[in-house]
Amino acid sequence: MIRHLVVVLGDQLDAESAAFSGFDPAQDVIWMAEVDHESTKVWSSKPRTVMFLAAMRHFCQVLQTRQWPLVYRELTHDAAIWRGSAGEHLDCAGASLADVLTRSLAQLRPQRVILVEPGEWQVKADIQAAVIAANVDLDIREDTHFLCTHDAFAAHAQGRKQLRMEYFYREMRDHHDVLMEHGKPVGGSWNFDQENRKSFGKSGPPAHRPPRTFAPDSITRQVIDMVERRFADHPGDLSLFDWPVTAADAELALHDFIEHRLVAFGDWQDAMWTLEPWLFHSRLSAAMNLKLLNPRRVIAAAEQAWRAGR
């Protein structure tokens, strides 16, 4: 009998996730599923779908190295296959995440489902409905990647006639002691927005090093091939796909940004130039959104560079 079925969503790829707190490989099983609906409910570009699925499959490998029981639904170009310790079987039904979970709950019959709170309201509601319908206990845990909890934000918002990012930002800076000295913001100001809007002028951007790229490995190439066939009518070009899809590569991307572009990002973060897709930007947000990279790590790296005079 399965004690806990730990559901890991495609944007919760954190090896230190709260979902794994108390995990017992002798009693518990991890559940992950690739589903078409996540790319079609809101029309998704091919590169976005590849990044999600390639990152999921690489994270699956991380879990397997721990020898933790895992059931994983993998899309192929024309069907889906469940892979796990109990073997493999075909799943041809093109269903939503909640539909697939409903069938798994009926087959696996866990005592409880554990889930880190989804970032999308509808996904949370759909999973809750599926678990309740299966008469299974549900434990929804806080997503610790966020620097502010629901309760903390509610307290911040209480009594305010307007919600402004500026005031929330200050509160978070102070609470987490980010670029603060003796209770005041370093540099004597909470923001330097006016200095972040410089233009390149007629001469264009100065010489700069483009972001580090990550050539697709065999897993990512399989995903690219599948997406090209299964989602052929979706927009996007995969010929130059080079995004980080593992935590290790996301860390390398962070290091590359801190070393080569952070110093100029402040001045020109809003500037654009023809045929320059990245300029001084980091290309880190996708990795953070998938939880491959913790925002606290990014904040700390940027602050450390400033304190080192860089």
mmCIF file of C-alpha atoms in Angstrom, residues 4-21 23 29-35 38 52-53 55-63 66 68-73 82 97 100-101 113-119 123 127 138-139 141 143 290-292:
data_model
loop_
_atom_site.group_PDB
_atom_site.id
_atom_site.type_symbol
_atom_site.label_atom_id
_atom_site.label_comp_id
_atom_site.label_asym_id
_atom_site.label_seq_id
_atom_site.Cartn_x
_atom_site.Cartn_y
_atom_site.Cartn_z
ATOM 1 C CA HIS A 4 1.942 9.189 0.266
ATOM 2 C CA LEU A 5 1.702 9.972 -3.433
ATOM 3 C CA VAL A 6 3.928 13.036 -3.896
ATOM 4 C CA VAL A 7 2.738 15.017 -6.915
ATOM 5 C CA VAL A 8 5.476 17.085 -8.575
ATOM 6 C CA LEU A 9 4.340 19.567 -11.211
ATOM 7 C CA GLY A 10 6.391 20.653 -14.206
ATOM 8 C CA ASP A 11 7.273 23.990 -12.641
ATOM 9 C CA GLN A 12 8.263 22.538 -9.255
ATOM 10 C CA LEU A 13 11.575 20.929 -10.170
ATOM 11 C CA ASP A 14 13.374 21.537 -6.892
ATOM 12 C CA ALA A 15 15.325 18.664 -5.385
ATOM 13 C CA GLU A 16 14.910 20.320 -1.952
ATOM 14 C CA SER A 17 11.179 20.902 -2.373
ATOM 15 C CA ALA A 18 8.916 20.926 0.655
ATOM 16 C CA ALA A 19 7.053 18.096 -1.087
ATOM 17 C CA PHE A 20 9.908 15.741 -0.176
ATOM 18 C CA SER A 21 9.983 16.583 3.511
ATOM 19 C CA PHE A 23 9.581 11.243 2.172
ATOM 20 C CA VAL A 29 5.852 7.245 -4.427
ATOM 21 C CA ILE A 30 6.546 10.336 -6.549
ATOM 22 C CA TRP A 31 4.108 11.099 -9.376
ATOM 23 C CA MET A 32 4.862 13.226 -12.454
ATOM 24 C CA ALA A 33 2.980 13.500 -15.729
ATOM 25 C CA GLU A 34 3.475 15.133 -19.109
ATOM 26 C CA VAL A 35 0.119 16.121 -20.623
ATOM 27 C CA GLU A 38 -0.556 22.071 -20.390
ATOM 28 C CA PHE A 52 9.180 22.335 -19.543
ATOM 29 C CA LEU A 53 9.348 18.733 -20.703
ATOM 30 C CA ALA A 55 13.521 19.946 -17.543
ATOM 31 C CA MET A 56 10.963 17.458 -16.197
ATOM 32 C CA ARG A 57 12.779 14.502 -17.738
ATOM 33 C CA HIS A 58 16.130 15.631 -16.409
ATOM 34 C CA PHE A 59 14.599 16.092 -12.959
ATOM 35 C CA CYS A 60 13.198 12.580 -13.246
ATOM 36 C CA GLN A 61 16.801 11.393 -13.556
ATOM 37 C CA VAL A 62 17.742 13.273 -10.380
ATOM 38 C CA LEU A 63 15.002 11.460 -8.475
ATOM 39 C CA ARG A 66 18.152 8.785 -5.242
ATOM 40 C CA TRP A 68 13.100 6.928 -4.957
ATOM 41 C CA PRO A 69 9.973 5.190 -6.315
ATOM 42 C CA LEU A 70 8.604 7.200 -9.226
ATOM 43 C CA VAL A 71 5.821 6.876 -11.759
ATOM 44 C CA TYR A 72 6.246 9.148 -14.750
ATOM 45 C CA ARG A 73 3.962 9.732 -17.738
ATOM 46 C CA TRP A 82 3.862 5.407 -18.031
ATOM 47 C CA LEU A 97 -3.487 16.782 -15.644
ATOM 48 C CA VAL A 100 -4.587 11.665 -15.581
ATOM 49 C CA LEU A 101 -4.252 12.074 -11.818
ATOM 50 C CA VAL A 113 -1.552 13.088 -1.773
ATOM 51 C CA ILE A 114 1.205 15.590 -1.010
ATOM 52 C CA LEU A 115 1.555 18.632 -3.222
ATOM 53 C CA VAL A 116 3.426 21.920 -3.103
ATOM 54 C CA GLU A 117 0.885 24.644 -3.819
ATOM 55 C CA PRO A 118 0.581 25.135 -7.590
ATOM 56 C CA GLY A 119 1.379 28.560 -8.970
ATOM 57 C CA VAL A 123 -4.469 23.753 -11.512
ATOM 58 C CA ILE A 127 -6.170 18.756 -8.371
ATOM 59 C CA LEU A 138 -4.620 16.055 0.593
ATOM 60 C CA ASP A 139 -1.627 17.887 2.081
ATOM 61 C CA ARG A 141 2.449 22.617 1.289
ATOM 62 C CA ASP A 143 6.080 26.862 -2.003
ATOM 63 C CA LEU A 290 10.639 25.993 -13.111
ATOM 64 C CA LYS A 291 12.316 26.046 -9.661
ATOM 65 C CA LEU A 292 15.651 24.935 -11.096
#
